[in-house]
Short mmCIF file of C-alpha atoms in Angstrom, two decimals:
data_model
loop_
_atom_site.label_atom_id
_atom_site.label_comp_id
_atom_site.label_asym_id
_atom_site.label_seq_id
_atom_site.Cartn_x
_atom_site.Cartn_y
_atom_site.Cartn_z
CA MET A 1 0.00 0.00 0.00
CA ARG A 2 1.26 3.48 -0.78
CA ALA A 3 1.82 6.05 1.90
CA ASN A 4 -0.63 8.95 1.94
CA ASP A 5 0.16 12.16 0.15
CA PRO A 6 2.41 14.14 2.55
CA LYS A 7 0.81 17.40 1.41
CA LYS A 8 -2.61 16.21 2.51
CA VAL A 9 -1.20 14.85 5.76
CA SER A 10 0.27 18.21 6.58
CA GLY A 11 -3.30 19.59 6.51
CA GLU A 12 -4.31 16.78 8.84
CA LEU A 13 -1.65 17.85 11.33
CA PHE A 14 -3.78 20.63 12.77
CA THR A 15 -6.83 18.38 12.82
CA LEU A 16 -4.96 15.80 14.90
CA THR A 17 -3.33 18.43 17.11
CA TYR A 18 -6.73 19.95 17.75
CA GLY A 19 -8.09 16.52 18.61
CA SER A 20 -5.35 16.00 21.20
CA LEU A 21 -6.09 19.41 22.68
CA VAL A 22 -9.81 18.67 23.02
CA ALA A 23 -8.97 15.32 24.62
CA GLN A 24 -6.75 17.09 27.13
CA LEU A 25 -9.52 19.56 28.00
CA LEU A 26 -11.97 16.71 28.52
CA LYS A 27 -9.50 15.20 30.94
CA ASP A 28 -8.98 18.50 32.80
CA TYR A 29 -12.61 19.58 33.18
CA GLU A 30 -15.41 17.54 34.64
CA ASN A 31 -18.11 19.50 32.94
CA VAL A 32 -18.39 19.61 29.13
CA ASP A 33 -19.84 23.12 29.31
CA ASP A 34 -16.52 24.27 30.71
CA VAL A 35 -14.75 22.56 27.82
CA ASN A 36 -17.04 24.33 25.34
CA ARG A 37 -16.31 27.66 27.01
CA GLN A 38 -12.58 27.05 27.09
CA LEU A 39 -12.55 26.13 23.39
CA GLU A 40 -14.43 29.30 22.55
CA ARG A 41 -11.96 31.36 24.54
CA MET A 42 -9.01 29.74 22.78
CA GLY A 43 -10.66 30.45 19.45
CA TYR A 44 -11.13 34.07 20.46
CA ASN A 45 -7.41 34.40 21.18
CA ILE A 46 -6.58 32.74 17.88
CA GLY A 47 -9.01 34.96 15.98
CA MET A 48 -7.30 38.09 17.28
CA ARG A 49 -4.00 36.94 15.79
CA LEU A 50 -5.34 35.14 12.76
CA ILE A 51 -7.12 38.25 11.49
CA GLU A 52 -3.75 40.00 11.12
CA ASP A 53 -2.35 37.09 9.13
CA PHE A 54 -5.48 37.09 7.00
CA LEU A 55 -5.30 40.83 6.32
CA ALA A 56 -1.62 40.59 5.46
CA ARG A 57 -1.89 37.45 3.36
CA ALA A 58 -5.16 37.92 1.52
CA ASN A 59 -5.40 41.73 1.57
CA PRO A 60 -9.19 41.45 1.63
CA GLY A 61 -9.89 45.17 2.10
CA ARG A 62 -12.39 46.73 4.44
CA CYS A 63 -15.93 45.56 5.14
CA TYR A 64 -18.72 48.03 4.47
CA ASP A 65 -21.59 45.83 5.51
CA LEU A 66 -22.30 42.44 7.02
CA ARG A 67 -22.52 40.80 3.59
CA ASP A 68 -18.92 41.82 2.98
CA THR A 69 -18.00 40.32 6.31
CA ALA A 70 -19.77 37.06 5.44
CA ASP A 71 -17.87 36.85 2.13
CA LYS A 72 -14.60 37.35 3.93
CA ILE A 73 -15.39 34.69 6.49
CA GLN A 74 -16.06 32.35 3.59
CA GLN A 75 -12.75 33.33 2.01
CA ALA A 76 -10.91 32.73 5.29
CA PHE A 77 -12.43 29.25 5.74
CA LYS A 78 -11.12 28.39 2.31
CA LEU A 79 -7.67 29.78 2.99
CA TYR A 80 -7.15 28.26 6.44
CA LEU A 81 -9.30 25.14 6.46
CA GLY A 82 -9.40 24.26 2.78
CA VAL A 83 -13.20 24.10 2.62
CA SER A 84 -15.69 26.39 0.90
CA PRO A 85 -18.66 26.87 3.18
CA SER A 86 -21.85 28.36 1.82
CA ILE A 87 -23.28 31.53 3.32
CA GLY A 88 -27.02 31.79 3.66
CA SER A 89 -30.15 31.81 5.80
CA TRP A 90 -30.00 35.57 6.21
CA SER A 91 -32.38 36.95 8.79
CA PRO A 92 -34.99 39.38 7.42
CA GLY A 93 -33.17 42.28 9.06
CA GLY A 94 -29.89 41.25 7.42
CA ASP A 95 -28.11 41.09 10.76
CA GLU A 96 -27.70 37.33 11.03
CA PHE A 97 -26.45 34.61 8.68
CA SER A 98 -25.22 31.02 8.60
CA VAL A 99 -21.91 29.53 7.57
CA VAL A 100 -22.60 26.00 6.35
CA MET A 101 -19.94 23.35 5.82
CA GLU A 102 -20.57 20.03 4.16
CA THR A 103 -17.45 18.61 5.72
CA ASN A 104 -15.79 19.98 8.80
CA PRO A 105 -12.00 19.59 8.68
CA MET A 106 -11.66 20.21 12.43
CA ALA A 107 -13.68 17.10 13.14
CA GLU A 108 -12.31 14.68 10.58
CA PHE A 109 -11.58 11.24 12.14
CA VAL A 110 -13.73 12.12 15.18
CA GLU A 111 -16.59 10.26 16.78
CA LEU A 112 -18.19 11.59 19.94
CA PRO A 113 -18.37 9.03 22.73
CA GLU A 114 -21.74 8.71 24.52
CA HIS A 115 -20.71 10.64 27.61
CA CYS A 116 -19.59 13.64 25.53
CA LEU A 117 -22.82 14.39 23.74
CA GLY A 118 -22.93 17.89 25.23
CA LEU A 119 -19.53 18.66 23.76
CA ARG A 120 -19.43 21.24 20.98
CA TYR A 121 -16.30 19.73 19.52
CA SER A 122 -15.49 22.46 16.99
CA ASN A 123 -16.46 25.33 19.26
CA ILE A 124 -13.06 26.90 18.69
CA LEU A 125 -14.39 28.10 15.32
CA THR A 126 -17.07 30.26 16.92
CA GLY A 127 -14.38 31.89 19.05
CA VAL A 128 -12.16 32.50 16.04
CA ILE A 129 -15.01 34.27 14.24
CA ARG A 130 -15.79 36.42 17.29
CA GLY A 131 -12.14 37.33 17.94
CA ALA A 132 -11.35 38.10 14.31
CA CYS A 133 -14.46 40.26 13.84
CA GLU A 134 -13.79 42.17 17.03
CA MET A 135 -10.39 43.24 15.72
CA VAL A 136 -12.07 44.80 12.71
CA GLN A 137 -14.51 46.63 15.00
CA LEU A 138 -17.44 44.27 14.66
CA GLU A 139 -18.93 42.76 17.73
CA VAL A 140 -20.68 39.51 16.77
CA MET A 141 -22.03 36.41 18.44
CA ALA A 142 -21.40 33.01 16.87
CA TRP A 143 -22.74 29.60 17.80
CA PHE A 144 -23.32 26.14 16.36
CA ILE A 145 -26.81 25.22 15.26
CA ALA A 146 -26.00 21.97 13.46
CA ASP A 147 -23.13 19.54 13.78
CA GLN A 148 -22.38 16.41 11.77
CA LEU A 149 -20.83 14.87 14.87
CA LYS A 150 -24.32 14.91 16.36
CA GLY A 151 -25.97 13.33 13.36
CA ASP A 152 -26.94 16.47 11.42
CA ASN A 153 -26.25 16.24 7.71
CA MET A 154 -24.13 19.37 7.70
CA THR A 155 -22.28 21.66 10.08
CA GLU A 156 -23.76 25.11 10.53
CA ILE A 157 -22.52 28.13 12.46
CA ARG A 158 -24.84 31.07 13.04
CA VAL A 159 -23.31 34.56 13.18
CA LYS A 160 -25.19 37.55 14.58
CA PHE A 161 -24.16 41.18 14.33
CA VAL A 162 -24.24 42.96 17.69
CA LYS A 163 -22.66 46.37 17.18
CA ARG A 164 -19.90 48.36 15.59
CA LEU A 165 -16.97 49.23 17.83
CA GLU A 166 -15.43 52.69 17.70
CA ASP A 167 -11.88 54.00 18.10
CA ALA A 168 -10.91 54.72 21.67
CA ILE A 169 -11.11 58.43 22.37
CA PRO A 170 -7.72 59.87 23.39
CA ALA A 171 -7.26 60.49 27.11
CA GLY A 172 -8.41 63.93 28.15
CA GLU A 173 -10.79 64.46 25.25
CA ASP A 174 -14.46 63.79 24.98
CA MET B 1 -3.89 26.98 1.81
CA ALA B 2 -2.44 28.36 5.00
CA GLU B 3 -2.74 25.30 7.19
CA GLU B 4 0.65 25.81 8.83
CA ALA B 5 -0.67 29.03 10.36
CA VAL B 6 -3.60 27.09 11.82
CA PHE B 7 -1.25 24.57 13.38
CA ASP B 8 0.95 27.37 14.77
CA PHE B 9 -2.03 29.08 16.40
CA ILE B 10 -3.49 25.89 17.86
CA HIS B 11 -0.08 24.99 19.25
CA MET B 12 0.28 28.49 20.69
CA GLU B 13 -3.07 28.16 22.47
CA ALA B 14 -2.21 24.69 23.75
CA VAL B 15 0.92 26.11 25.38
CA SER B 16 -0.87 29.10 26.81
CA TYR B 17 -3.70 26.86 28.06
CA VAL B 18 -1.47 24.56 30.11
CA PHE B 19 0.20 27.59 31.69
CA GLN B 20 -2.94 29.66 32.15
CA GLY B 21 -2.98 29.48 35.93
CA GLY B 22 0.14 31.68 35.97
CA GLU B 23 2.57 31.13 38.85
CA LYS B 24 0.45 28.47 40.51
CA VAL B 25 1.02 26.04 37.65
CA SER B 26 3.74 23.49 38.07
CA GLU B 27 6.09 23.66 35.11
CA ASP B 28 6.52 19.88 35.09
CA GLU B 29 2.83 19.19 35.01
CA ALA B 30 2.19 21.72 32.24
CA VAL B 31 5.06 20.43 30.14
CA SER B 32 3.91 16.86 30.61
CA LYS B 33 0.43 17.77 29.32
CA LEU B 34 1.99 19.26 26.20
CA GLU B 35 4.16 16.20 25.80
CA HIS B 36 1.10 14.04 26.09
CA MET B 37 -0.81 16.01 23.44
CA GLY B 38 2.24 15.73 21.19
CA PHE B 39 2.40 11.99 21.75
CA ALA B 40 -1.25 11.47 20.82
CA THR B 41 -0.81 13.63 17.73
CA GLY B 42 2.41 11.93 16.61
CA TYR B 43 1.03 8.46 17.18
CA ARG B 44 -1.90 9.11 14.89
CA LEU B 45 -0.01 11.26 12.40
CA VAL B 46 2.46 8.53 11.56
CA GLU B 47 -0.46 6.26 10.69
CA ARG B 48 -1.63 8.81 8.17
CA LEU B 49 1.85 9.20 6.76
CA THR B 50 2.87 5.60 6.41
CA ARG B 51 0.56 2.64 6.37
CA GLU B 52 3.16 0.00 7.00
CA SER B 53 5.90 0.18 9.55
CA GLY B 54 7.68 -2.95 8.35
CA ARG B 55 9.42 -1.19 5.52
CA TYR B 56 12.18 0.24 7.67
CA LYS B 57 15.17 -1.99 7.77
CA ASP B 58 16.46 -0.90 11.16
CA GLU B 59 16.26 1.72 13.89
CA LEU B 60 18.60 4.10 12.07
CA ASP B 61 16.37 3.89 9.03
CA ILE B 62 13.40 4.89 11.18
CA MET B 63 15.36 7.84 12.58
CA LYS B 64 16.17 8.97 9.05
CA TYR B 65 12.48 8.82 8.28
CA ILE B 66 11.78 11.09 11.29
CA CYS B 67 14.47 13.54 10.18
CA LYS B 68 13.25 13.72 6.60
CA ASP B 69 9.63 12.86 5.86
CA LEU B 70 8.14 13.61 9.24
CA TRP B 71 10.07 16.85 9.76
CA VAL B 72 9.17 18.11 6.30
CA THR B 73 5.51 17.33 6.87
CA VAL B 74 5.37 19.03 10.23
CA TYR B 75 8.12 21.65 10.18
CA LYS B 76 8.57 22.25 6.42
CA LYS B 77 12.27 21.42 6.43
CA GLN B 78 14.58 18.50 7.16
CA ILE B 79 16.61 18.04 10.31
CA ASP B 80 20.04 19.54 9.64
CA ASN B 81 22.14 16.95 11.37
CA LEU B 82 21.60 13.50 12.87
CA ARG B 83 24.16 11.93 15.20
CA THR B 84 24.17 8.63 17.00
CA ASN B 85 26.43 6.76 19.36
CA HIS B 86 25.15 3.50 17.84
CA GLN B 87 23.95 2.48 21.29
CA GLY B 88 20.45 3.82 21.09
CA VAL B 89 21.09 7.53 21.49
CA TYR B 90 20.23 9.80 18.58
CA VAL B 91 20.65 13.57 18.51
CA LEU B 92 18.69 15.59 15.96
CA HIS B 93 19.91 19.13 15.29
CA ASP B 94 17.55 21.66 13.78
CA ASN B 95 19.32 24.94 13.08
CA ARG B 96 16.09 26.84 12.46
CA PHE B 97 13.30 25.12 14.34
CA ARG B 98 10.04 26.44 12.92
CA LEU B 99 8.29 27.05 16.24
CA LEU B 100 11.18 29.24 17.40
CA THR B 101 11.97 31.20 14.23
CA HIS B 102 9.36 33.89 14.91
CA MET B 103 10.57 34.31 18.46
CA ALA B 104 14.20 35.25 18.59
CA ASN B 105 17.63 35.06 17.13
CA GLY B 106 19.82 34.66 20.18
CA LYS B 107 19.07 34.28 23.84
CA GLN B 108 15.98 36.42 24.32
CA TYR B 109 13.07 34.29 25.61
CA LEU B 110 15.49 31.39 26.18
CA GLN B 111 13.86 30.51 29.51
CA TYR B 112 10.49 30.07 27.78
CA ALA B 113 11.76 28.12 24.78
CA PRO B 114 11.39 24.65 26.39
CA ARG B 115 7.63 25.22 26.61
CA TYR B 116 7.55 25.38 22.82
CA LEU B 117 9.52 22.18 22.39
CA ALA B 118 7.56 19.88 24.70
CA PHE B 119 4.79 19.17 22.20
CA THR B 120 7.39 18.20 19.61
CA CYS B 121 9.22 15.90 22.04
CA GLY B 122 5.92 14.11 22.52
CA LEU B 123 5.21 14.11 18.80
CA VAL B 124 8.50 12.37 18.06
CA ARG B 125 7.99 9.89 20.88
CA GLY B 126 4.46 9.15 19.61
CA CYS B 127 5.62 8.56 16.05
CA LEU B 128 8.39 6.26 17.22
CA ALA B 129 6.08 4.37 19.56
CA ASN B 130 3.78 3.62 16.66
CA LEU B 131 6.75 2.42 14.62
CA GLY B 132 7.68 0.04 17.44
CA VAL B 133 10.46 2.06 19.09
CA THR B 134 10.06 2.89 22.78
CA CYS B 135 12.10 5.91 23.81
CA VAL B 136 12.53 9.04 25.88
CA VAL B 137 12.79 12.34 23.99
CA THR B 138 14.24 15.51 25.45
CA ALA B 139 15.08 18.87 23.92
CA GLU B 140 17.69 21.53 24.47
CA VAL B 141 18.10 25.11 23.28
CA THR B 142 21.04 27.40 23.88
CA HIS B 143 20.61 29.83 21.02
CA LEU B 144 17.26 30.38 19.34
CA PRO B 145 16.03 29.39 16.80
CA ALA B 146 18.39 26.38 16.86
CA CYS B 147 17.63 23.40 19.04
CA LYS B 148 18.40 19.74 19.43
CA PHE B 149 16.25 16.75 20.27
CA GLN B 150 17.78 13.76 21.99
CA ILE B 151 16.15 10.39 21.53
CA GLN B 152 17.14 7.68 23.94
CA VAL B 153 15.84 4.29 22.89
CA GLN B 154 14.67 2.08 25.74
CA ARG B 155 15.62 -1.50 25.11
CA GLY B 156 13.46 -4.30 26.37
CA MET C 1 9.51 63.85 26.45
CA THR C 2 9.15 60.16 27.31
CA LYS C 3 8.18 57.62 24.65
CA ASP C 4 4.93 57.11 26.45
CA GLU C 5 4.03 60.80 26.33
CA GLU C 6 5.06 60.98 22.70
CA ALA C 7 2.82 58.02 21.89
CA LYS C 8 -0.13 59.65 23.66
CA LEU C 9 0.39 62.91 21.82
CA MET C 10 0.74 61.09 18.52
CA TYR C 11 -2.43 59.11 19.11
CA GLY C 12 -4.37 62.25 19.98
CA MET C 13 -3.05 64.07 16.94
CA ILE C 14 -3.86 61.23 14.57
CA PHE C 15 -7.28 60.81 16.11
CA SER C 16 -8.08 64.49 15.55
CA MET C 17 -6.56 64.53 12.11
CA LYS C 18 -8.57 61.51 11.05
CA SER C 19 -11.86 62.87 12.32
CA PHE C 20 -11.09 66.24 10.72
CA VAL C 21 -10.23 64.68 7.37
CA THR C 22 -13.27 62.41 7.47
CA LYS C 23 -15.46 65.46 7.98
CA VAL C 24 -13.98 67.75 5.33
CA SER C 25 -12.88 65.27 2.67
CA PRO C 26 -15.20 65.04 -0.34
CA VAL C 27 -14.15 61.42 -0.97
CA ASP C 28 -14.40 58.32 1.19
CA LEU C 29 -11.12 57.34 2.82
CA ARG C 30 -10.79 53.69 2.00
CA GLU C 31 -7.10 53.20 1.57
CA GLY C 32 -5.93 53.32 5.15
CA TYR C 33 -3.05 55.59 4.19
CA MET C 34 -2.74 59.27 5.00
CA SER C 35 0.07 61.78 5.12
CA TYR C 36 0.69 65.45 5.62
CA ALA C 37 3.76 67.52 4.95
CA THR C 38 5.06 70.70 6.52
CA ASN C 39 8.05 72.45 5.05
CA LYS C 40 10.27 70.50 7.43
CA TYR C 41 8.95 66.96 7.52
CA CYS C 42 6.26 64.57 6.41
CA LEU C 43 4.11 62.40 8.65
CA ASN C 44 2.93 59.14 7.11
CA LEU C 45 0.20 56.97 8.58
CA TYR C 46 -0.82 53.53 7.45
CA GLU C 47 -3.78 52.03 9.27
CA THR C 48 -4.81 48.42 8.79
CA PRO C 49 -8.47 47.39 8.85
CA SER C 50 -7.70 46.06 12.33
CA LYS C 51 -6.84 49.64 13.33
CA LEU C 52 -3.16 49.07 13.83
CA LYS C 53 -1.41 52.30 13.07
CA PHE C 54 2.03 52.54 11.54
CA VAL C 55 3.47 56.03 11.69
CA LEU C 56 6.70 57.17 10.08
CA ASN C 57 8.08 60.66 9.99
CA THR C 58 10.29 61.32 6.98
CA ASP C 59 11.88 64.21 5.18
CA THR C 60 9.64 65.85 2.61
CA HIS C 61 11.23 64.09 -0.39
CA ALA C 62 10.84 60.49 0.72
CA GLN C 63 9.02 58.25 -1.76
CA GLY C 64 7.33 54.88 -1.45
CA ILE C 65 6.49 55.20 2.25
CA LYS C 66 3.03 53.74 1.84
CA GLU C 67 4.53 50.56 0.39
CA LEU C 68 7.20 50.51 3.08
CA LEU C 69 4.64 50.74 5.88
CA HIS C 70 2.55 48.01 4.31
CA GLN C 71 5.65 45.85 4.11
CA LEU C 72 6.41 46.52 7.79
CA TYR C 73 2.96 45.26 8.61
CA THR C 74 2.93 42.10 6.48
CA GLN C 75 6.57 41.06 6.76
CA VAL C 76 7.63 42.31 10.14
CA TYR C 77 4.65 42.82 12.45
CA VAL C 78 2.75 39.73 11.35
CA GLU C 79 5.82 37.48 11.24
CA TYR C 80 7.51 38.57 14.44
CA VAL C 81 4.69 39.78 16.68
CA VAL C 82 1.54 37.94 15.58
CA PHE C 83 3.38 34.61 15.27
CA ASN C 84 5.44 35.14 18.40
CA PRO C 85 3.39 33.73 21.27
CA LEU C 86 5.58 35.63 23.72
CA CYS C 87 4.50 39.00 22.31
CA PRO C 88 1.12 39.96 23.80
CA LEU C 89 -0.83 42.04 21.27
CA ASN C 90 -1.86 44.70 23.75
CA LYS C 91 1.53 45.50 25.27
CA PRO C 92 4.59 47.33 23.98
CA ILE C 93 6.65 45.08 21.70
CA GLU C 94 9.76 43.84 23.47
CA SER C 95 11.02 41.37 20.89
CA GLU C 96 14.58 42.09 19.81
CA LEU C 97 14.06 40.07 16.65
CA PHE C 98 11.18 42.36 15.73
CA ALA C 99 13.41 45.40 16.17
CA THR C 100 16.19 43.84 14.09
CA LYS C 101 13.88 42.91 11.23
CA LEU C 102 12.20 46.30 11.34
CA ASP C 103 15.56 47.95 11.02
CA GLU C 104 16.55 45.70 8.12
CA VAL C 105 13.42 46.41 6.12
CA VAL C 106 13.61 50.16 6.72
CA LYS C 107 17.27 50.27 5.71
CA GLN C 108 16.55 48.36 2.51
CA SER C 109 13.90 50.83 1.47
CA PRO C 110 14.76 53.31 -1.33
CA ALA C 111 13.52 56.14 0.89
CA TYR C 112 16.22 55.33 3.44
CA ALA C 113 19.02 55.10 0.87
CA SER C 114 18.06 58.35 -0.80
CA ARG C 115 18.08 60.50 2.31
CA PRO C 116 19.92 63.79 1.82
CA ALA C 117 23.56 63.51 2.84
#
């Protein structure tokens, strides 16, 4: 049998590393809700750094509305995870949308054991979205509404616009 | 695709996670968690890379595999120098170890460098374990971004 | 003046300048680059969409500063701060490697070479 393509395996490296990290968190915390929270927080930290890499690497320009933001999230998923999610299910007010993946590279090779059904395995992604958006002055909320690990036929993250963040006013002026 | 950036960031968070309690955290315990995550990753990674372990003719051949194929897959370059005493000790020199190249050129941050090598020590140990070699892996840095990994094979 | 005071003054000045320009400019400012010149010097500002501000004061003849500042962001800041886990993003940058690389890139720029003797 031939060895797997090393190029593909190098993409699997982060998937496996992430898996080991989640396993460690499950060992450290008794409650899966704490694991979910911790994953989101890690994602948030990553998002704050990843956005700079994305801006430097892809030079995506500024966002003028939430549709722009959604397009750029799609572009970033492609660049960093190698998948092209679809964007859709816009709310009537245009302040909420879904990012839908047919395959989720974070969760490749994963099966959730019975006692971990409350685990939102890929929750790091919601944190990344929140952290990255915050750095470009967009406060958003992001959460999973469908997950293939839980038997859904796709993986879906919902993103909701909260508010625009402004420049800090210099000390002594207001 | 920019998957190496994703790995870098996940690794960065793994390190900061195990040390997140600040001064209360025992260095040994934190490092051993990282080592453990590395082991689990390496053990499974080698399965993805090579489906049969029987194709290596001896231990040295396996070490060469670690220095070339594995290192290129994970760290985008080969190990610069491999030495052995032919009694089960192997020393792998990497003159520009990828996880240290963004950090420093010299001795700045030297005291923190071992934290960024622990995962890799585990990764190497995990790969070797899956290829049938039981060993202890340690790392040493004196001048970033160079470092060396010492593999000590445990014989039955 | 301490570095800290200088930074505060600079931030205040840029803040005012930006809000002034946004109010009086007939066109939308999309580029993230701005500069003004006096008869003595030129202040150049490059601001990323993430609101990082790169400021460089030059003589009034310097060319290509916008490109230089963009390069400092993509090749120096991102490489040696963003990918250095020991550099917190919200604290002054202490990395010596960052300083070295910054220096290298600035010295390679045509604007540096062409400074009046």
